mmCIF file of C-alpha atoms in Angstrom:
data_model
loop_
_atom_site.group_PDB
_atom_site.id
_atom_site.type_symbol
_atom_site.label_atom_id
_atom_site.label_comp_id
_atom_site.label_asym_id
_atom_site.label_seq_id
_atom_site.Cartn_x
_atom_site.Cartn_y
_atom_site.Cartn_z
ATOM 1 C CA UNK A 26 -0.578 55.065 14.619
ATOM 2 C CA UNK A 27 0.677 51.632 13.893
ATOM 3 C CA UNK A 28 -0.873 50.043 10.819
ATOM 4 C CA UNK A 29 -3.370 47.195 11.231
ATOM 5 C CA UNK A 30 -2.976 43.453 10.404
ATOM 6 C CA UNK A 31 -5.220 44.318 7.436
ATOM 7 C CA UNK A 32 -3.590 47.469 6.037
ATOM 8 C CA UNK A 33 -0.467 44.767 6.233
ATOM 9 C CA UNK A 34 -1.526 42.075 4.760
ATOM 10 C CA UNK A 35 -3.307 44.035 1.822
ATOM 11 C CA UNK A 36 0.257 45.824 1.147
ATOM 12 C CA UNK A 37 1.788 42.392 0.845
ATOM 13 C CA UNK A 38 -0.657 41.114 -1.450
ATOM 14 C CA UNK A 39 -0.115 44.458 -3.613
ATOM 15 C CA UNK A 40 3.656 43.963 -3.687
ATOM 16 C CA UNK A 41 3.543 40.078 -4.604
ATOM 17 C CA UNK A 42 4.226 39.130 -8.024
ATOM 18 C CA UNK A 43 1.329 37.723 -9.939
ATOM 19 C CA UNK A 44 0.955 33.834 -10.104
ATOM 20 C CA UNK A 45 1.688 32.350 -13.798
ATOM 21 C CA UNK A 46 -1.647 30.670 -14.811
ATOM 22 C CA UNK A 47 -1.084 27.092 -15.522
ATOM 23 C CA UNK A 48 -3.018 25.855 -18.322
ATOM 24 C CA UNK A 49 -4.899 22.569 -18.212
ATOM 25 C CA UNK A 50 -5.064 19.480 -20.162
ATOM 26 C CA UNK A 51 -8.812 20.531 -22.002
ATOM 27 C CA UNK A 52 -7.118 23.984 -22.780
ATOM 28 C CA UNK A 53 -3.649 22.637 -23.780
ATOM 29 C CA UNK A 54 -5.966 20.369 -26.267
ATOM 30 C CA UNK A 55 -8.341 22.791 -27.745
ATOM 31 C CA UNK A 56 -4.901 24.987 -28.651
ATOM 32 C CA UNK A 57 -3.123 22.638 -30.553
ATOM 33 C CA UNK A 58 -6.324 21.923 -32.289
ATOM 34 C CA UNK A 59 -6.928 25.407 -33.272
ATOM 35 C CA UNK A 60 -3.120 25.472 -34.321
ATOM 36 C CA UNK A 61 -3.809 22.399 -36.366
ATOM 37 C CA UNK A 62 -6.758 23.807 -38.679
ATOM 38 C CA UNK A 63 -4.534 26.729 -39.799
ATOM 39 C CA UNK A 64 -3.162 26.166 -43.457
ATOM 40 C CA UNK A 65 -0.282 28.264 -43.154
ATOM 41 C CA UNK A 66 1.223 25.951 -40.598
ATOM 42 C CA UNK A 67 4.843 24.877 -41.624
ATOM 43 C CA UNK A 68 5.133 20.945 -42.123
ATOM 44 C CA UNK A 69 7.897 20.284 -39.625
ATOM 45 C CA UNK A 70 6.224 22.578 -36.720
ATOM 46 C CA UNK A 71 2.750 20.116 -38.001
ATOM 47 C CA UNK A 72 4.420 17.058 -37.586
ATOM 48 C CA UNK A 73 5.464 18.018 -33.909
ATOM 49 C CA UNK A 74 2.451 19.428 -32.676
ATOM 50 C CA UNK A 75 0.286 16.454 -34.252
ATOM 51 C CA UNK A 76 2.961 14.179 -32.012
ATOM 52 C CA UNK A 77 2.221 16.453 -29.279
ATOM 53 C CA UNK A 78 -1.670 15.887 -29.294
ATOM 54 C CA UNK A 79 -1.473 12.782 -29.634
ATOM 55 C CA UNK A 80 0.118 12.780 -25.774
ATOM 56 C CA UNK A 81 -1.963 15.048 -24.393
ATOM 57 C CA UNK A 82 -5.199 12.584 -25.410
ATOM 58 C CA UNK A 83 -3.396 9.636 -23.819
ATOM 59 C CA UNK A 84 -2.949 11.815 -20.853
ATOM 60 C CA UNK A 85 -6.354 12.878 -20.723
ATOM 61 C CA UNK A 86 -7.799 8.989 -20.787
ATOM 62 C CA UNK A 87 -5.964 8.401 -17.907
ATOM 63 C CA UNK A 88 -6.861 10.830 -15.977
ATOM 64 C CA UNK A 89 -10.484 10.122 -16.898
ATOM 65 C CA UNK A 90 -9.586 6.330 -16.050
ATOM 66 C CA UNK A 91 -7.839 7.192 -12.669
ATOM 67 C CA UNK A 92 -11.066 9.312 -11.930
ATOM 68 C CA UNK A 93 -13.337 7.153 -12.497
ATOM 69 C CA UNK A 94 -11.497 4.069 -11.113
ATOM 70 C CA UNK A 95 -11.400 6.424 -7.709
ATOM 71 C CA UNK A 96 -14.775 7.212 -7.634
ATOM 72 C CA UNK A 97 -15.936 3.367 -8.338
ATOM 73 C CA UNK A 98 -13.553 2.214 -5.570
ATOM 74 C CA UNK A 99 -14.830 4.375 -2.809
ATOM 75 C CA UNK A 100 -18.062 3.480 -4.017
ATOM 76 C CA UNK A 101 -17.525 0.000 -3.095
ATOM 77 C CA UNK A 102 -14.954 0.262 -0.698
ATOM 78 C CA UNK A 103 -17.502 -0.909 2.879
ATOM 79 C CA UNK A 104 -18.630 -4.116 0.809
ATOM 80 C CA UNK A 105 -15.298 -4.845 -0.204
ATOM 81 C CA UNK A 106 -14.147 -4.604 2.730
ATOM 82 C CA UNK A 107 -16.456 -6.528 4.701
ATOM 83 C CA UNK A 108 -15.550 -9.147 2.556
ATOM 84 C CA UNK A 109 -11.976 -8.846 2.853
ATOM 85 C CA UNK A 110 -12.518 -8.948 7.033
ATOM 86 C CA UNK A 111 -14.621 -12.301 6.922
ATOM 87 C CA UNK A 112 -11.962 -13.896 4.887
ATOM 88 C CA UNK A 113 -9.282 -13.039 6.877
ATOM 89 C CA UNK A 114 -11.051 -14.272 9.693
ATOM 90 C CA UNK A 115 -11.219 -17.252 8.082
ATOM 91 C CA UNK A 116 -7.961 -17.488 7.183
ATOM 92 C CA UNK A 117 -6.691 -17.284 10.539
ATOM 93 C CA UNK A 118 -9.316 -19.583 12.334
ATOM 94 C CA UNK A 119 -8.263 -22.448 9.356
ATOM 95 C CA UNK A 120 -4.358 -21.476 9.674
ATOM 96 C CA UNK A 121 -4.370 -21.984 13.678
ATOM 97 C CA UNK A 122 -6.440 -25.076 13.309
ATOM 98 C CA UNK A 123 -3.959 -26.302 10.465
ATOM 99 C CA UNK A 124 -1.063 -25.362 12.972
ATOM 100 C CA UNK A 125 -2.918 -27.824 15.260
ATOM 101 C CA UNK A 126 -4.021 -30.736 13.549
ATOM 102 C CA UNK A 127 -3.546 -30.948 9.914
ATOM 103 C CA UNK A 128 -6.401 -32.436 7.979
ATOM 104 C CA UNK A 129 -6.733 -32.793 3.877
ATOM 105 C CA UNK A 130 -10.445 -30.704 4.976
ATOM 106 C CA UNK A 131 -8.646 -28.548 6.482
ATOM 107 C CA UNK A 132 -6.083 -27.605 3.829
ATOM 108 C CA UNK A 133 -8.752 -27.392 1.344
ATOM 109 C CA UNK A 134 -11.094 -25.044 3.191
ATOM 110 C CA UNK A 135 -7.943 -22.370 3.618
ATOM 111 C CA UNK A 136 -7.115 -23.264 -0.262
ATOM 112 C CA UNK A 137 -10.582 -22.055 -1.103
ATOM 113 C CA UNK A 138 -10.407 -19.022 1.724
ATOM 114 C CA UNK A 139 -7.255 -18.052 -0.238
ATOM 115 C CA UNK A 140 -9.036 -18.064 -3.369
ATOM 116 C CA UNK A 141 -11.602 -15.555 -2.275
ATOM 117 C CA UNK A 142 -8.774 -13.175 -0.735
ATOM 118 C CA UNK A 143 -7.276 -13.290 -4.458
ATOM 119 C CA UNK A 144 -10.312 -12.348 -6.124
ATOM 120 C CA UNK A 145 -10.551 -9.325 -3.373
ATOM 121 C CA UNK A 146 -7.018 -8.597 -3.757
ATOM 122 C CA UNK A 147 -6.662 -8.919 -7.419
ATOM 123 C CA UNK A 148 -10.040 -7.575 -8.774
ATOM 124 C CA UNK A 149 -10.240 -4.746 -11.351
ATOM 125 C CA UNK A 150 -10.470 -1.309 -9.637
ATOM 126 C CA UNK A 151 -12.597 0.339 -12.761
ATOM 127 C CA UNK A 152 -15.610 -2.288 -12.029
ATOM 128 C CA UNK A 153 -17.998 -3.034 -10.118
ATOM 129 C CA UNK A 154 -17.138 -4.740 -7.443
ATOM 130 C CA UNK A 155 -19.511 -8.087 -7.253
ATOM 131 C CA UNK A 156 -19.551 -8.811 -3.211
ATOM 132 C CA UNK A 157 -18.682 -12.520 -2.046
ATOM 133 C CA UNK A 158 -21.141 -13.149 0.562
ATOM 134 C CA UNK A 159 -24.535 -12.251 -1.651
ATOM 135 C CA UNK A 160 -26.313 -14.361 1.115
ATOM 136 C CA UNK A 161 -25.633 -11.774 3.702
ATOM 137 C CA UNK A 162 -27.733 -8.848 1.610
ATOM 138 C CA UNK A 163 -31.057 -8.818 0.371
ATOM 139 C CA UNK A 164 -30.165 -8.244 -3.039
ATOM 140 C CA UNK A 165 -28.833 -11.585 -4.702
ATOM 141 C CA UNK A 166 -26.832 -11.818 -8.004
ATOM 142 C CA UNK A 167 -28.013 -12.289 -11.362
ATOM 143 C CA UNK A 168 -26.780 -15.092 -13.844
ATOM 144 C CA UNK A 169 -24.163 -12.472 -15.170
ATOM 145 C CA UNK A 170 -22.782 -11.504 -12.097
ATOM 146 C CA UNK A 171 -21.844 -14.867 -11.336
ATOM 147 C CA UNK A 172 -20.432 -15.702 -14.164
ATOM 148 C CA UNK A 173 -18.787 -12.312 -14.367
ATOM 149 C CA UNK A 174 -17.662 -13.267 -10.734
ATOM 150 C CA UNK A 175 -16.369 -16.527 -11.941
ATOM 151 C CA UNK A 176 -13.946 -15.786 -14.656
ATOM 152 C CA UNK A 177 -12.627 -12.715 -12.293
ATOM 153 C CA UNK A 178 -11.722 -15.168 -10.001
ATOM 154 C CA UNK A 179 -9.684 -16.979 -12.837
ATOM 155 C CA UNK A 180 -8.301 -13.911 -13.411
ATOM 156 C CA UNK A 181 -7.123 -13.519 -9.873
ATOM 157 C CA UNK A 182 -5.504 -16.917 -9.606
ATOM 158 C CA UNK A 183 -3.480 -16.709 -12.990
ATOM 159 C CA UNK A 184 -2.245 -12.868 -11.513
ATOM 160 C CA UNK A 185 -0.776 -14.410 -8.185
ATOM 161 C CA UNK A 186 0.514 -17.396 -9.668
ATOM 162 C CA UNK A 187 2.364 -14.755 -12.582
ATOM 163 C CA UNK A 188 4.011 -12.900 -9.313
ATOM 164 C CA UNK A 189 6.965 -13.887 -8.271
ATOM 165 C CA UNK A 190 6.711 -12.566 -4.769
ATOM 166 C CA UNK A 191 3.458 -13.038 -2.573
ATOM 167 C CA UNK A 192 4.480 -11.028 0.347
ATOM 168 C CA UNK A 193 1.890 -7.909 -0.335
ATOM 169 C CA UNK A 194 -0.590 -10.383 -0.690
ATOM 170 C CA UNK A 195 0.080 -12.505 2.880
ATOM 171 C CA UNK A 196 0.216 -9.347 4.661
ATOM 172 C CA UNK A 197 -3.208 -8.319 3.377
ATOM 173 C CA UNK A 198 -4.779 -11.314 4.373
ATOM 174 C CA UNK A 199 -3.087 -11.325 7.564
ATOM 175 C CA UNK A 200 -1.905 -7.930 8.046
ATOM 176 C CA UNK A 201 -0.017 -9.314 11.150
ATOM 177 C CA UNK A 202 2.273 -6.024 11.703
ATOM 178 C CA UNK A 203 -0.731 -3.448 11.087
ATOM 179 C CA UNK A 204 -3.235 -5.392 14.066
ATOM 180 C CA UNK A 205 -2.888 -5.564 17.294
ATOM 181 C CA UNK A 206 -3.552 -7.814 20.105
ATOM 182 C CA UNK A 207 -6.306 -7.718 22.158
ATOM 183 C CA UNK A 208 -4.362 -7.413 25.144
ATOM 184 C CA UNK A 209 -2.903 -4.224 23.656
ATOM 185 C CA UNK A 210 -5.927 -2.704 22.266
ATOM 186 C CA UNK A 211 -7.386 -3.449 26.232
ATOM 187 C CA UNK A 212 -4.468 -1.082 27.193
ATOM 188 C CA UNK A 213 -4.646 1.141 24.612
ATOM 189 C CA UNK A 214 -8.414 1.832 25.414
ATOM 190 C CA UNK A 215 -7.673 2.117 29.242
ATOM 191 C CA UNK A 216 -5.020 4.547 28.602
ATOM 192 C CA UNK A 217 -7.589 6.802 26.382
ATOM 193 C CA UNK A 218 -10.073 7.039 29.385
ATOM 194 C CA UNK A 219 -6.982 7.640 31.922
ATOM 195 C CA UNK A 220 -6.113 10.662 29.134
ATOM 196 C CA UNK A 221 -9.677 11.591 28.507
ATOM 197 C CA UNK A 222 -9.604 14.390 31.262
ATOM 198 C CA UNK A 223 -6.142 15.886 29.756
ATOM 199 C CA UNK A 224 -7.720 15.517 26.111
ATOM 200 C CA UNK A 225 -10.724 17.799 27.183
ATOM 201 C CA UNK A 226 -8.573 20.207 28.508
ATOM 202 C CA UNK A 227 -6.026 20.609 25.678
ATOM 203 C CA UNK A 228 -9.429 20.840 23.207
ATOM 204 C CA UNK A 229 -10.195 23.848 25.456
ATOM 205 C CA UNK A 230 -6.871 25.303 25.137
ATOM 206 C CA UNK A 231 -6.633 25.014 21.401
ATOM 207 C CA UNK A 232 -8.980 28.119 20.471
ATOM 208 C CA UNK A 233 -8.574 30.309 17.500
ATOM 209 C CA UNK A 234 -5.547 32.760 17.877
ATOM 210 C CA UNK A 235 -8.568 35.534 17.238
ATOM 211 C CA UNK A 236 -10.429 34.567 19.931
ATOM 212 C CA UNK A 237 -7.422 33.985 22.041
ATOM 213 C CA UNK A 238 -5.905 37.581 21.135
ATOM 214 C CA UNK A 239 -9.535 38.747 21.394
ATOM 215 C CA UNK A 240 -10.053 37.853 25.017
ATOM 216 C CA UNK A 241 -6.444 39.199 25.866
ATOM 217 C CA UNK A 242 -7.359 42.924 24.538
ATOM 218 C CA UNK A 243 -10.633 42.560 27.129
ATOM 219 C CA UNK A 244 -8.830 42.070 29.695
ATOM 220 C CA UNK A 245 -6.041 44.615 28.993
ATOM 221 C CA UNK A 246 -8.657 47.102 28.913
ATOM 222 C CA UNK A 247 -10.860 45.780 32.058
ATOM 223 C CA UNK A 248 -7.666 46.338 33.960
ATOM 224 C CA UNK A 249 -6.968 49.611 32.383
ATOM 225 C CA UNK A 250 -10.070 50.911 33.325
ATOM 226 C CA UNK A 251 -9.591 49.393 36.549
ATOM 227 C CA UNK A 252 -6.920 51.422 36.721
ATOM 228 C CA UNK A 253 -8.438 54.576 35.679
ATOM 229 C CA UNK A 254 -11.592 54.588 38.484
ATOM 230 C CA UNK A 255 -8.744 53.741 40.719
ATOM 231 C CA UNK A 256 -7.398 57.209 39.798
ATOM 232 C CA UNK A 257 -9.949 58.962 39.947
ATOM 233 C CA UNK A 258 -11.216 57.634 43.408
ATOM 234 C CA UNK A 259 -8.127 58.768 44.816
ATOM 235 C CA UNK A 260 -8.334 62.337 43.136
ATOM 236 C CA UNK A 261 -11.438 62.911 44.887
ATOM 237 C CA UNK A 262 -10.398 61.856 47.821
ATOM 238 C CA UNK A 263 -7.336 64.412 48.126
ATOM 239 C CA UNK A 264 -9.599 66.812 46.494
ATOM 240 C CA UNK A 265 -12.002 66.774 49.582
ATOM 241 C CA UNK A 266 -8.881 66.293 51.823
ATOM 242 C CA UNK A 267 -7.674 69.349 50.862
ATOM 243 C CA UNK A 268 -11.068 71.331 51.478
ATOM 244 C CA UNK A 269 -11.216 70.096 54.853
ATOM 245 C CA UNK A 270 -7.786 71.301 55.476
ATOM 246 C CA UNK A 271 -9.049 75.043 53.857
ATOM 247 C CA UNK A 272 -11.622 74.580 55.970
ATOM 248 C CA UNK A 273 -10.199 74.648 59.465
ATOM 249 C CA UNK A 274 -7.316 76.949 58.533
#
């Protein structure tokens, strides 16, 4: 008898070497500590690991930094950017009206909608991000918010003006080769109903390979037995055959 998937995969497992445990940054720490406090430690060897301590707590603010500065941007990342889309749309209404008719109005009003696309662009990923538009949601901000808001937006200004290119920056507030035309996104959607028939079928086709090898053993053995009543219908058959034949000899 042929062994099973199981009986295979468990022999594997028992033959595989065992993975090295990797240590982490808390653990690495609370060693060299331990180390540390011992008396008998030579001075050279102290010197080193004191050096090497000192690395592994800088490493382990910034990963506390990183972390947090994640969790604070996905936090905030719908209000920021329905901020960033309203400016944009801005930008672009004030740009193709500039392209038409220039006006000192004009000008200004994309000078300011540039400023706001800074502050998004530029502010500080670790904070709390102060929205834009407070009008737009019932909660308004306080007096420190606003001035908080202000001198970020200082901030923002003296950061693009201290880059020497601004081509990240124009393609986030235009992000010309990322969006496409309405025209296109008509034919893309037309396309994805022509293709929704073919989509429902190839969901249907991508089962589980269990269920798939599953329903191929049923039907290996529904034609098997198939088979078998087949072979036994005709057995009888001959079987009486041959009685009759007995029968009139």
């Amino acid at each position: 008898m042929a062994p099973t998937a199981g009986t295979i995969l468990r022999l594997k497992k028992a033959g595989a070497k065992p993975k090295k445990k990797t240590l982490s940054l808390k653990n690495k720490l609370r060693n060299l500590e331990r180390l540390l406090k011992k008396d008998t430690l030579p001075e050279d060897i102290r010197t080193a690991k004191t050096q090497e301590l000192a690395d592994l707590q800088a490493q382990v603010e910034t990963k506390l930094q990183q972390e947090t500065e994640r969790e604070i941007s996905l936090k905030y990342r719908k209000v920021k950017f329905f901020d960033r889309r309203r400016v944009m749309r801005t930008l672009k209404k004030l740009k193709a009206q500039i392209t038409a008719t220039r006006t000192k109005a004009l000008e200004e009003a994309y000078e300011a909608a540039k400023k706001d696309m800074m502050y998004i662009f530029y502010y500080p990923k670790g904070e709390k991000y102060i929205n834009l538009f407070a009008e737009k949601t019932k909660k308004q901000h306080s007096d420190d918010e606003l001035a908080r808001q202000g001198e970020l937006k200082e901030a923002a200004i003296k950061a693009y003006k201290a880059q020497k290119s601004h081509a990240d920056f124009d393609n986030y507030c235009f992000c010309d080769a990322k969006e496409s035309s309405a025209a296109e996104s008509d034919e893309e959607n037309a396309k994805d109903e022509d293709n929704d028939d073919d989509t429902a079928a190839s969901k249907k086709m991508k089962q589980p390979k269990r269920k798939l090898a599953e329903a191929k053993h049923k039907s290996k053995r529904r034609k098997q037995h198939e088979t078998n009543v087949q072979v036994v219908a005709d057995t009888e058959g001959n079987v009486a055959t041959g009685d009759d034949d007995d029968f009139f000899m």
